[in-house]
Coordinates of C-alpha atoms in Angstrom, one line a residue:
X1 CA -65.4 -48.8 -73.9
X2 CA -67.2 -48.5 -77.2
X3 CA -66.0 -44.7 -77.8
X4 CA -62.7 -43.9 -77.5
X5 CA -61.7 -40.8 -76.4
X6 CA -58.3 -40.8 -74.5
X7 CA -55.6 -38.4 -76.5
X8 CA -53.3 -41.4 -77.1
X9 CA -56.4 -43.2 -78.6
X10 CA -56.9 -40.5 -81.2
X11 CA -53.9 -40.1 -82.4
X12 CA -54.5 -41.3 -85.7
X13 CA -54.6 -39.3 -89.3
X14 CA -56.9 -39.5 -91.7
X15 CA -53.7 -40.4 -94.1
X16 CA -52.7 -43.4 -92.0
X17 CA -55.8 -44.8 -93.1
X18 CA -56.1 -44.1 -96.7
X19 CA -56.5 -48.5 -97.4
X20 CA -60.4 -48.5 -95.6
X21 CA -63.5 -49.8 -96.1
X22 CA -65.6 -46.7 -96.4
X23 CA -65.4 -42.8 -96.3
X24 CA -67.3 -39.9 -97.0
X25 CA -68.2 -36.5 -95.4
X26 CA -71.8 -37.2 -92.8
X27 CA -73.3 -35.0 -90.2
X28 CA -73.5 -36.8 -86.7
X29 CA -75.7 -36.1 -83.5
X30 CA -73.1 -35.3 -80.7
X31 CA -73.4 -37.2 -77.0
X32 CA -74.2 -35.0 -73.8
X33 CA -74.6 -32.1 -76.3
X34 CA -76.7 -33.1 -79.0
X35 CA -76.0 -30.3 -81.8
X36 CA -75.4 -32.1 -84.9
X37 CA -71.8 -31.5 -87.1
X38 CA -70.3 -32.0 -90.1
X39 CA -67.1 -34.9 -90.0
X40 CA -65.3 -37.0 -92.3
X41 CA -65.6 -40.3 -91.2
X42 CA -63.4 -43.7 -92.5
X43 CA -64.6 -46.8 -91.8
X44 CA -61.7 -49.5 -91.4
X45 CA -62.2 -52.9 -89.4
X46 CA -64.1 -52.8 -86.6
X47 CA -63.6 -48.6 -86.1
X48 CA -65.4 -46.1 -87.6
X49 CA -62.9 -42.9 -87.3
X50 CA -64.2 -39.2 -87.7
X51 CA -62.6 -36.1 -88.6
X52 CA -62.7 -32.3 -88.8
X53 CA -61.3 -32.0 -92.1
X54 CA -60.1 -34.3 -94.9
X55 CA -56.5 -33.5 -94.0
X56 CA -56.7 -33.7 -89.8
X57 CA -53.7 -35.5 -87.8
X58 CA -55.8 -36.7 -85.5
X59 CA -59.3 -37.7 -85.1
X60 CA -62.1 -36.3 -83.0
X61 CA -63.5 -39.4 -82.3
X62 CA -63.9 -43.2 -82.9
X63 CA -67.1 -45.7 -82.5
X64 CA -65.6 -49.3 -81.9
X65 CA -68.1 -51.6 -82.9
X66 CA -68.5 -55.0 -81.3
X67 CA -70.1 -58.2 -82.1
X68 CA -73.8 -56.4 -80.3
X69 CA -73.5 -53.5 -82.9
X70 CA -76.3 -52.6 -85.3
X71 CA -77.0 -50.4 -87.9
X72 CA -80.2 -49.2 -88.9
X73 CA -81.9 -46.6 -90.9
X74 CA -84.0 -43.4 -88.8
X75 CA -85.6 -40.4 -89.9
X76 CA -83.5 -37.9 -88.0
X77 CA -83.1 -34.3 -88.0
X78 CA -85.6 -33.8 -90.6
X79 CA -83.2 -36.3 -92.9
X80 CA -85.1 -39.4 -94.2
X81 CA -81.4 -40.9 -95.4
X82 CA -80.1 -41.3 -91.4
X83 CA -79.3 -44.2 -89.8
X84 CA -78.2 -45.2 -86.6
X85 CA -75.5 -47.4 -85.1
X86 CA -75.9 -49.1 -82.0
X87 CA -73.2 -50.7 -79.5
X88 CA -73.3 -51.5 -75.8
X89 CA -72.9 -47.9 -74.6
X90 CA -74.4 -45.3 -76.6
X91 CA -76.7 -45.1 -80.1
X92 CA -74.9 -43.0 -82.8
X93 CA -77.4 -40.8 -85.0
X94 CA -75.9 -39.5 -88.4
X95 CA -76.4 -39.1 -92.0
X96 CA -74.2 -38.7 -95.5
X97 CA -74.6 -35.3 -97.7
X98 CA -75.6 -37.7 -100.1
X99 CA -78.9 -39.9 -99.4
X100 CA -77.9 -42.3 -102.0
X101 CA -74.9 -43.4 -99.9
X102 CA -76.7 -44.1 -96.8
X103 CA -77.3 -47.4 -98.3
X104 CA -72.9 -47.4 -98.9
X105 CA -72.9 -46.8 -95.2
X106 CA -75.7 -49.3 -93.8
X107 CA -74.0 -52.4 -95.8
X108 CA -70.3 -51.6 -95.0
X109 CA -71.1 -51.2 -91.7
X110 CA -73.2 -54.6 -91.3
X111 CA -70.8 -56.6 -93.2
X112 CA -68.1 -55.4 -90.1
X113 CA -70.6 -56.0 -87.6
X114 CA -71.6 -59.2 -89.1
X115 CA -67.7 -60.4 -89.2
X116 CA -67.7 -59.7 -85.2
X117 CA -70.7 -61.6 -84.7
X118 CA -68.7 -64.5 -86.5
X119 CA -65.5 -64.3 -84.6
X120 CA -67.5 -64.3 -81.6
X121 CA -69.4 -67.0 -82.0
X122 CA -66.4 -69.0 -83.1
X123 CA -64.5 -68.0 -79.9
X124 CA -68.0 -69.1 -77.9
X125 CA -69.0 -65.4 -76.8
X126 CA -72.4 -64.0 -76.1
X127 CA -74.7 -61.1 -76.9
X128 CA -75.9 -58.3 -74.6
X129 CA -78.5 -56.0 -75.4
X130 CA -77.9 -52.5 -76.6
X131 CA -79.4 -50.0 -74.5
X132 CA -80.7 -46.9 -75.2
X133 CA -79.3 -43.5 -75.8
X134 CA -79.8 -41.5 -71.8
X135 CA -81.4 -38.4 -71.2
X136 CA -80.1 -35.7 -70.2
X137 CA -79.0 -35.4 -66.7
X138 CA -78.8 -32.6 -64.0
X139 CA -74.9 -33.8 -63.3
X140 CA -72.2 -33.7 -65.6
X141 CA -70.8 -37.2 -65.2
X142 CA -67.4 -36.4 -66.5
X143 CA -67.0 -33.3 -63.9
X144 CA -69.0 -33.9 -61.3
X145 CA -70.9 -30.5 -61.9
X146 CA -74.4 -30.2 -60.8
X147 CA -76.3 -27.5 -63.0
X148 CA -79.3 -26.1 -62.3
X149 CA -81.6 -23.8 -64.0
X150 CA -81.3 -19.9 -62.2
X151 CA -84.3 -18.6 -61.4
X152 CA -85.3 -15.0 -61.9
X153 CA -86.4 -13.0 -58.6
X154 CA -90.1 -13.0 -59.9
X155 CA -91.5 -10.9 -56.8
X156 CA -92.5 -7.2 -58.2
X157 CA -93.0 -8.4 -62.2
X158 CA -96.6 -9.9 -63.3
X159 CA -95.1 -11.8 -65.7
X160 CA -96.8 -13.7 -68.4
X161 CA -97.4 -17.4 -69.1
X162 CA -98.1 -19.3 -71.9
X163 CA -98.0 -18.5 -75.6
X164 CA -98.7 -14.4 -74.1
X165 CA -94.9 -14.6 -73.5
X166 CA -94.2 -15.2 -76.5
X167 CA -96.8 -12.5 -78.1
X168 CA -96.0 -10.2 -75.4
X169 CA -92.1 -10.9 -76.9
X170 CA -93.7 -9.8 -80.5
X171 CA -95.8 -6.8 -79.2
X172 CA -92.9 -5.2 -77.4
X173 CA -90.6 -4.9 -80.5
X174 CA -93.1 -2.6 -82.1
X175 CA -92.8 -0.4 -79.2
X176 CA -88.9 0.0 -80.0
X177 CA -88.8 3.3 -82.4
X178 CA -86.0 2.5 -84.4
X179 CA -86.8 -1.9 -85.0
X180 CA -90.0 0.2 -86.2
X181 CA -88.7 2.2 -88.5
X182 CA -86.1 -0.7 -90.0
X183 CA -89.6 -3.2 -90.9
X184 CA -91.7 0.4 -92.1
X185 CA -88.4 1.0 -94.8
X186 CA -87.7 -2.3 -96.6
X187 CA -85.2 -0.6 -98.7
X188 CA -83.0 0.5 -95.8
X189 CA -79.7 -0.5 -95.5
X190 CA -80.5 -1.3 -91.5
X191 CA -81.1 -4.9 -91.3
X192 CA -82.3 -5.2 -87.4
X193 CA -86.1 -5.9 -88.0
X194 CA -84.8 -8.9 -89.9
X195 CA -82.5 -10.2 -87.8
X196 CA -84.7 -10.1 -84.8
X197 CA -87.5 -12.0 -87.0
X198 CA -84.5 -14.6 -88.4
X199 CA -83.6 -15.1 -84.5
X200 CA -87.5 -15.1 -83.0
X201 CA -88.3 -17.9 -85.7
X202 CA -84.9 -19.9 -84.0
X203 CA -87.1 -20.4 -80.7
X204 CA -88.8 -23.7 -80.4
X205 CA -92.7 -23.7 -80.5
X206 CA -93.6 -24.9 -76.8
X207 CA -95.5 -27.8 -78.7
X208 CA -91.8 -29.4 -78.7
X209 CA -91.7 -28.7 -74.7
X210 CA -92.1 -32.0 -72.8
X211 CA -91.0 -30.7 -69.2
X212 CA -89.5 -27.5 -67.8
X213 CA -90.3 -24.4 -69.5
X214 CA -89.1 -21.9 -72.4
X215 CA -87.6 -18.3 -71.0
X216 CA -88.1 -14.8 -72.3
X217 CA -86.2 -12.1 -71.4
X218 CA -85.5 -8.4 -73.1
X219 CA -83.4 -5.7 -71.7
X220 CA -83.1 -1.7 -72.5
X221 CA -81.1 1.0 -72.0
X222 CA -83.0 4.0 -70.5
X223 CA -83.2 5.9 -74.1
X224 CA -84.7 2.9 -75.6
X225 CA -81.2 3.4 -78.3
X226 CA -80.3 -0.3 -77.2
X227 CA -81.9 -3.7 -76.8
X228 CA -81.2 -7.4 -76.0
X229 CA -82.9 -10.2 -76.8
X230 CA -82.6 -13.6 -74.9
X231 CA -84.5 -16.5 -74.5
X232 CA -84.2 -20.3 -72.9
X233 CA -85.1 -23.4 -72.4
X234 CA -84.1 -27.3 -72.1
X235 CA -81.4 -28.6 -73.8
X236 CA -82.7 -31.0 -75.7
X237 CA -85.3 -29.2 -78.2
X238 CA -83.0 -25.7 -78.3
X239 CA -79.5 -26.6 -79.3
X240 CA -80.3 -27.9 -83.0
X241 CA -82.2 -24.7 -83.4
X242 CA -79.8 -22.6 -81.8
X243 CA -77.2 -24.0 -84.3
X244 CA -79.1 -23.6 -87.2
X245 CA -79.6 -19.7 -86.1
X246 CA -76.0 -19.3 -85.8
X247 CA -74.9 -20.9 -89.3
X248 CA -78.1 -18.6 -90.8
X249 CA -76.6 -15.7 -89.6
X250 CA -73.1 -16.3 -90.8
X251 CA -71.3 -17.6 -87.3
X252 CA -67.8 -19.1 -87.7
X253 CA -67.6 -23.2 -87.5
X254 CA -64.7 -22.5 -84.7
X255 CA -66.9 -20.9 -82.7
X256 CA -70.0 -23.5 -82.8
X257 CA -66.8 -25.6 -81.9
X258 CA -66.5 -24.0 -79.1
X259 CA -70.2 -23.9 -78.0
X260 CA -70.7 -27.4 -78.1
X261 CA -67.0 -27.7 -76.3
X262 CA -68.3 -25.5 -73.5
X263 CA -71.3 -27.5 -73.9
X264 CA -70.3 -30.9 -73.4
X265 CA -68.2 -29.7 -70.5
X266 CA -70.8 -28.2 -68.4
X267 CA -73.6 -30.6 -70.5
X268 CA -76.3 -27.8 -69.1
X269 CA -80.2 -28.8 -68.6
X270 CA -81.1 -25.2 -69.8
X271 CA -79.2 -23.3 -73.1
X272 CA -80.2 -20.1 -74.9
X273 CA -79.7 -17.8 -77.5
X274 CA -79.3 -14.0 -77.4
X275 CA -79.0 -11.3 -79.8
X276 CA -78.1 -7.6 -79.0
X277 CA -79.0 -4.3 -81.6
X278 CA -79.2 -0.6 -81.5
X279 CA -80.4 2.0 -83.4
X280 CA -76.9 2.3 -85.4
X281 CA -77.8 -0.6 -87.2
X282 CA -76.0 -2.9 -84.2
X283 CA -76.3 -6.4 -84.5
X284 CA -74.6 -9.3 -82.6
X285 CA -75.7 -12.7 -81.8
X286 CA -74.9 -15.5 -79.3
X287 CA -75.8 -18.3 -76.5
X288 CA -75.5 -18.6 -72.6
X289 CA -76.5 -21.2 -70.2
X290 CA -78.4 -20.0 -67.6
X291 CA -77.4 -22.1 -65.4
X292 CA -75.2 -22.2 -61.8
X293 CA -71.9 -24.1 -62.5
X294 CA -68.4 -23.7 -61.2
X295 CA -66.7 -20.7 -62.0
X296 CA -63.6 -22.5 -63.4
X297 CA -66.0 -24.2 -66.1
X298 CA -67.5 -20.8 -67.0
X299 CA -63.9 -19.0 -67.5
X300 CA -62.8 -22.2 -69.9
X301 CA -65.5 -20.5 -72.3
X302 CA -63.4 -17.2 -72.3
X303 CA -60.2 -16.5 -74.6
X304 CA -57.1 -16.3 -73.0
X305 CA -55.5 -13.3 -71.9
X306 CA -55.2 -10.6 -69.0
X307 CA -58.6 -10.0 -68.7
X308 CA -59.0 -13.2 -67.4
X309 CA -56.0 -14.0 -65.2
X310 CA -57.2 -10.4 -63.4
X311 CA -60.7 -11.6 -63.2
X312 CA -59.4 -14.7 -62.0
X313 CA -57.7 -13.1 -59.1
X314 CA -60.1 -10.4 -58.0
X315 CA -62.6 -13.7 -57.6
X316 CA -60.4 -15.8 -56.1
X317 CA -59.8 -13.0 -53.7
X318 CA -63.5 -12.3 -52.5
X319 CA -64.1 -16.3 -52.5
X320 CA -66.6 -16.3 -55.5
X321 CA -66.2 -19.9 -56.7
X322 CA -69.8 -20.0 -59.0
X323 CA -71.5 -18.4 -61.5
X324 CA -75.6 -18.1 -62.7
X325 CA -75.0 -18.1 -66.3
X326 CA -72.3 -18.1 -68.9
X327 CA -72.1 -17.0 -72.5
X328 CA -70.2 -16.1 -75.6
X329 CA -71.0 -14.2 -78.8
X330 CA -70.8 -15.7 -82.2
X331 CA -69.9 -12.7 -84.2
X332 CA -67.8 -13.5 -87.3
X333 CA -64.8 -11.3 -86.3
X334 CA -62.6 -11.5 -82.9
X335 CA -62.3 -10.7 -80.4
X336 CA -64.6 -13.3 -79.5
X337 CA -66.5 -11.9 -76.1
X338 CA -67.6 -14.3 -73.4
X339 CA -69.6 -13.3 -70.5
X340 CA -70.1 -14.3 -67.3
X341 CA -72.6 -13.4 -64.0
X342 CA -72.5 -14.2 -60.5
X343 CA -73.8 -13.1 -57.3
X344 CA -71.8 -10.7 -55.7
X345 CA -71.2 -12.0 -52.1
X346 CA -71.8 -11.1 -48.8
X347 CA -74.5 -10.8 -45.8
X348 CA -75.1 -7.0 -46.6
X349 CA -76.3 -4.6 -48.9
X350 CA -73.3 -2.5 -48.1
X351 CA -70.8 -5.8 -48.3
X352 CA -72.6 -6.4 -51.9
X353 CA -71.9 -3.1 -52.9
X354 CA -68.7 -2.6 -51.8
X355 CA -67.3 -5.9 -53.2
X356 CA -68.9 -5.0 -56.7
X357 CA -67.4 -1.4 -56.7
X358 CA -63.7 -3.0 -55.7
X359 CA -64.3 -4.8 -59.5
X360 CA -64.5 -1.8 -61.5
X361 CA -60.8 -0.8 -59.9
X362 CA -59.5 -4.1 -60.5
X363 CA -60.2 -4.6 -63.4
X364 CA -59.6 -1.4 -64.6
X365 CA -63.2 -0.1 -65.4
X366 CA -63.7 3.7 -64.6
X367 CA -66.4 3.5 -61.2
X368 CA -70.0 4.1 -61.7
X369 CA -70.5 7.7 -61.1
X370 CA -70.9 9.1 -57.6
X371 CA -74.6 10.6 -58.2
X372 CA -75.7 6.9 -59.3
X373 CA -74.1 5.5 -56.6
X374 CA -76.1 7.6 -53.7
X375 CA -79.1 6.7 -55.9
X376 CA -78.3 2.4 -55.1
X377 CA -77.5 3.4 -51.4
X378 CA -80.8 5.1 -50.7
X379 CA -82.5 2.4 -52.7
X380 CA -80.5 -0.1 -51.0
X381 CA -81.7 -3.9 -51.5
X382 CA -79.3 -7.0 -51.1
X383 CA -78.7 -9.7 -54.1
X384 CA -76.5 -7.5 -55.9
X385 CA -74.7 -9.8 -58.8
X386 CA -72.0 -8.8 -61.4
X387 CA -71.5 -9.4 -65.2
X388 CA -68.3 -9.0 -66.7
X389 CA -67.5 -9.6 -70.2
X390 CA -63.8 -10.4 -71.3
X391 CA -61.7 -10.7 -74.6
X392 CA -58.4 -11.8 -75.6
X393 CA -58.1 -8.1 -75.3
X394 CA -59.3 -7.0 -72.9
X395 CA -62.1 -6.1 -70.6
X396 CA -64.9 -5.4 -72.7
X397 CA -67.8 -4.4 -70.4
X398 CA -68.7 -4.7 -66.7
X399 CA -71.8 -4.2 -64.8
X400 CA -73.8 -4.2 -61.5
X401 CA -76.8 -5.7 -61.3
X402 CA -79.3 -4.4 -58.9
X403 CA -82.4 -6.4 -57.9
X404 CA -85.9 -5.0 -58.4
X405 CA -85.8 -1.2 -58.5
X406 CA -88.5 0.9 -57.2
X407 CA -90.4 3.2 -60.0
X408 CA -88.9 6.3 -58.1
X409 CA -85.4 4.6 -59.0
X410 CA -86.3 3.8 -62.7
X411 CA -87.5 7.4 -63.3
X412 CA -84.6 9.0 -61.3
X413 CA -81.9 7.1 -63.8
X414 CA -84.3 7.5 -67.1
X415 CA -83.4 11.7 -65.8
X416 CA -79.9 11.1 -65.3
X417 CA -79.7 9.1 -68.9
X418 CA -81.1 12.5 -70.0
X419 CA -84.7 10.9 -70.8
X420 CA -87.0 13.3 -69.4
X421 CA -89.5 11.5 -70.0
X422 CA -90.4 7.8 -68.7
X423 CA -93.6 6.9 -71.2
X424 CA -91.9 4.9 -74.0
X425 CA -90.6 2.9 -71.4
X426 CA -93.6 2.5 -69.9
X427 CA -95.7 2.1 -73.0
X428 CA -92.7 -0.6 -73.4
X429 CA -93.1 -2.1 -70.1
X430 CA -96.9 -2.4 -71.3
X431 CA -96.7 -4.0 -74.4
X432 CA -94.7 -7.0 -72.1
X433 CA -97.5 -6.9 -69.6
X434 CA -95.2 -6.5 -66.8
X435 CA -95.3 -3.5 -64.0
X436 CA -91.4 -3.4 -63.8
X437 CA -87.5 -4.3 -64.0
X438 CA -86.7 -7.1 -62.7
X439 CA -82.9 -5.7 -62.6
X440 CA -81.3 -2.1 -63.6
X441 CA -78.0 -2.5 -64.7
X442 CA -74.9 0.0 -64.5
X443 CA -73.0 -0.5 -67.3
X444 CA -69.9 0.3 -69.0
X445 CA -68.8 -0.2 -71.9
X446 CA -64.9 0.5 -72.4
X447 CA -63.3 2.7 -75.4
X448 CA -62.9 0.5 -79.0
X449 CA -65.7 -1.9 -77.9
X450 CA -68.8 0.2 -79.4
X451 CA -67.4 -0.3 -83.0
X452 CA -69.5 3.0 -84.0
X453 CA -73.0 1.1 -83.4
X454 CA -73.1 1.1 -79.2
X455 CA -72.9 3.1 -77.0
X456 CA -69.1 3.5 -75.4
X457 CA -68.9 4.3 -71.3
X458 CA -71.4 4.7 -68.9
X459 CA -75.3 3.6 -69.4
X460 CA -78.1 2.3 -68.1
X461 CA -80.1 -0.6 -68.5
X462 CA -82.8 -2.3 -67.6
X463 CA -83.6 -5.6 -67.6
X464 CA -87.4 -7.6 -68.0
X465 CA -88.4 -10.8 -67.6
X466 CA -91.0 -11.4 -70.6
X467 CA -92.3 -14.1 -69.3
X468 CA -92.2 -18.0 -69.6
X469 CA -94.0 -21.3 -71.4
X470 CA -94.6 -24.6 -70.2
X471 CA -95.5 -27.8 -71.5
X472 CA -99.0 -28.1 -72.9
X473 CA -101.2 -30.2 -70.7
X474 CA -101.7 -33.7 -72.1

């Protein structure tokens, strides 16, 4: 094959092959996942190495080029000095940090290709034609995976469509008191109006959409204190931006490693970004893919540790083999957090229920309070689903999700939150256009994880579906 990726085949260091042809640092458009990342990459023969570092024992990768190479130059990622090179498999996008070398590139690269061509025309060979790079596919041809977007329940919520998502998304942050207060104070310390405006600018105009649709989605707890942000959409016009959000925002490289690790082992149709904040001056970023995969694939996103061997066995035991949507924070300090739903099994309500309420003991979690619990079980509806969200250590949070509550539900918990009152919620739920939840959320958060800005033990929260986008018409 033209790239090379068996460990035995990569064992090479960039000091072994110091006598080359050409080097230099370039940024190169990965495969299935098609973030773009900085490598060092050494040219020597017919193999064009790249690295992670100038001083790396072995090499990420290698494109062997054959006599049905090219090498040509593209306008790429906004960069008018990238260039492409072709072979039978695949086309390799990238470009060099400086545009003057591209032309460096382009001719040592040729003059390899064109001593192929030579050799195998002396040794009477003969061309094929060099395809085209794929699009993306539903299956994961490495593993076998099928993913597929999950939909949200949809039944209660009028939910908008179009570019109102996306204003509806706008609106409803000036209904948030203290994301008010942050843009009405420049000079405040609190940066949260600004990193919701650096992350809404991250979200690809639906002029990029060519199928399938972009995803808005906000959740908050019952006294308004707390908010996330998330939003989706395909693959292919979301991950460059996503990137771009993250390095803007001061994410480690490791962990952008690790998204597009994650990414090419699941290789999702749908990806998204996420950002949490709370009137502390909270602030935490990340991705998920909302999409249904094994849950083996899903845990490989999560650090090591006893969190996950116990979650590990608790599903095993209840026979909970996939997930609706993965994801990981990008904060710049670990514990890294990765999080991870499914649907809680079982024919019942009552089955539901008391499989979800077995996690919180086995994992360790204190048990959502008695009173709350009488509140599900008169409100009972089945389609329960869990999130859990682990660390190297530890359990960090763990919820039940419950589908669609009633009005009489939402302003029974908004009491027990100690919010007497239900109208900034619904002044909220206004501004998004929407006449309710389409989840409610019992949450806790364990002791050391709030870091002083949220909200440590038992909360509430709900959970909207803003809306979505679809493709213009043509």
């Amino acid at each position: 094959p033209n790239l090379v990726t068996m460990d035995e085949a990569l064992r090479v260091s960039v000091a072994s092959l110091s006598q080359n042809d050409h080097e230099g640092w370039m940024t190169k458009q990965g495969g299935s996942f098609k973030s773009w990342k900085k490598r060092w990459f050494i040219l020597k023969a017919d193999k064009l190495w790249y690295f992670k570092t100038k001083k790396d024992e072995e090499a990420t990768g290698v494109i062997e080029l054959v006599p049905e190479s090219y090498v040509k130059k593209e306008k790429k990622n906004k960069q008018n000095h990238a260039f492409s090179v072709g072979t039978t498999r695949r086309i390799f996008f990238m470009y060099p940090d400086n545009p003057s070398d591209t032309d460096h590139w382009v001719k040592a690269l040729s003059t390899q290709i064109d001593i192929l061509k030579a050799k195998a025309k002396e040794a009477g060979g003969s061309s094929v034609a060099v395809s085209s790079p794929s699009q993306p596919r539903e299956t994961n041809t490495a593993t076998g995976a099928e993913t597929k977007k999950v939909e949200t329940t949809g039944a209660t919520s009028a939910v908008g469509v179009g570019s109102s998502a996306r204003n509806a998304l706008d609106k409803a942050k000036d209904h948030v008191p203290f994301l008010l207060e942050s843009a009405q104070d420049p000079t405040d310390d609190n940066k949260v109006y600004e990193f919701w405006q650096i992350w809404s600018e991250s979200i690809p105009p639906v002029e990029e959409l060519v199928e399938g649709s972009i995803t808005f989605e906000v959740a908050t707890s019952a006294d308004m204190e707390k908010l996330s942000w998330r939003t989706s959409g395909p693959q292919t016009i979301f991950i460059q931006r996503m990137v771009d959000f993250f390095w803007n925002v001061g994410a480690p490289e490791t962990e952008i490693d690790r998204l597009n690790d994650v990414g090419s082992l699941i290789n999702p149709v749908y990806i998204g970004s996420w950002i949490d904040m709370s009137a502390k001056g909270g602030m935490d970023g990340g991705w998920f893919f909302p999409v249904e995969v094994p849950l083996k694939f899903a845990l490989e996103a999560s650090d090591a540790g006893d969190a996950v061997d116990i979650l590990t066995q608790w599903t095993q035991q209840h026979n909970i083999t996939q997930c609706t949507s993965v994801g990981r924070d990008m904060g710049a300090a670990p514990p890294r957090q990765t999080e991870i739903r499914f649907l809680l099994p079982g024919p019942t309500f009552d089955e539901q229920l008391s499989i979800g309420l077995s996690a919180y003991e086995a994992l360790g979690v204190p048990v959502i309070p008695e009173d709350v619990q009488n509140m599900i079980r008169e409100h009972q509806k089945p389609g329960l689903a869990l999130s859990v969200i682990t660390s190297s250590e530890g359990i960090v949070r763990l919820g039940l999700l419950f589908p669609q509550p009633a009005k009489s539900l939402v302003s029974s918990l908004c009491n027990l939150s100690g919010v007497p009152s239900t109208n900034n919620l619904n002044n909220f739920e206004a501004s998004l256009g929407i006449a309710g939840p389409e989840w409610v959320e019992f949450q806790y958060l364990m002791k050391g994880f709030g870091y002083g800005v949220y909200k440590e033990g038992f909360d509430v929260i709900f959970h909207y579906l803003a809306g979505e986008e679809h493709a213009p018409n043509p």
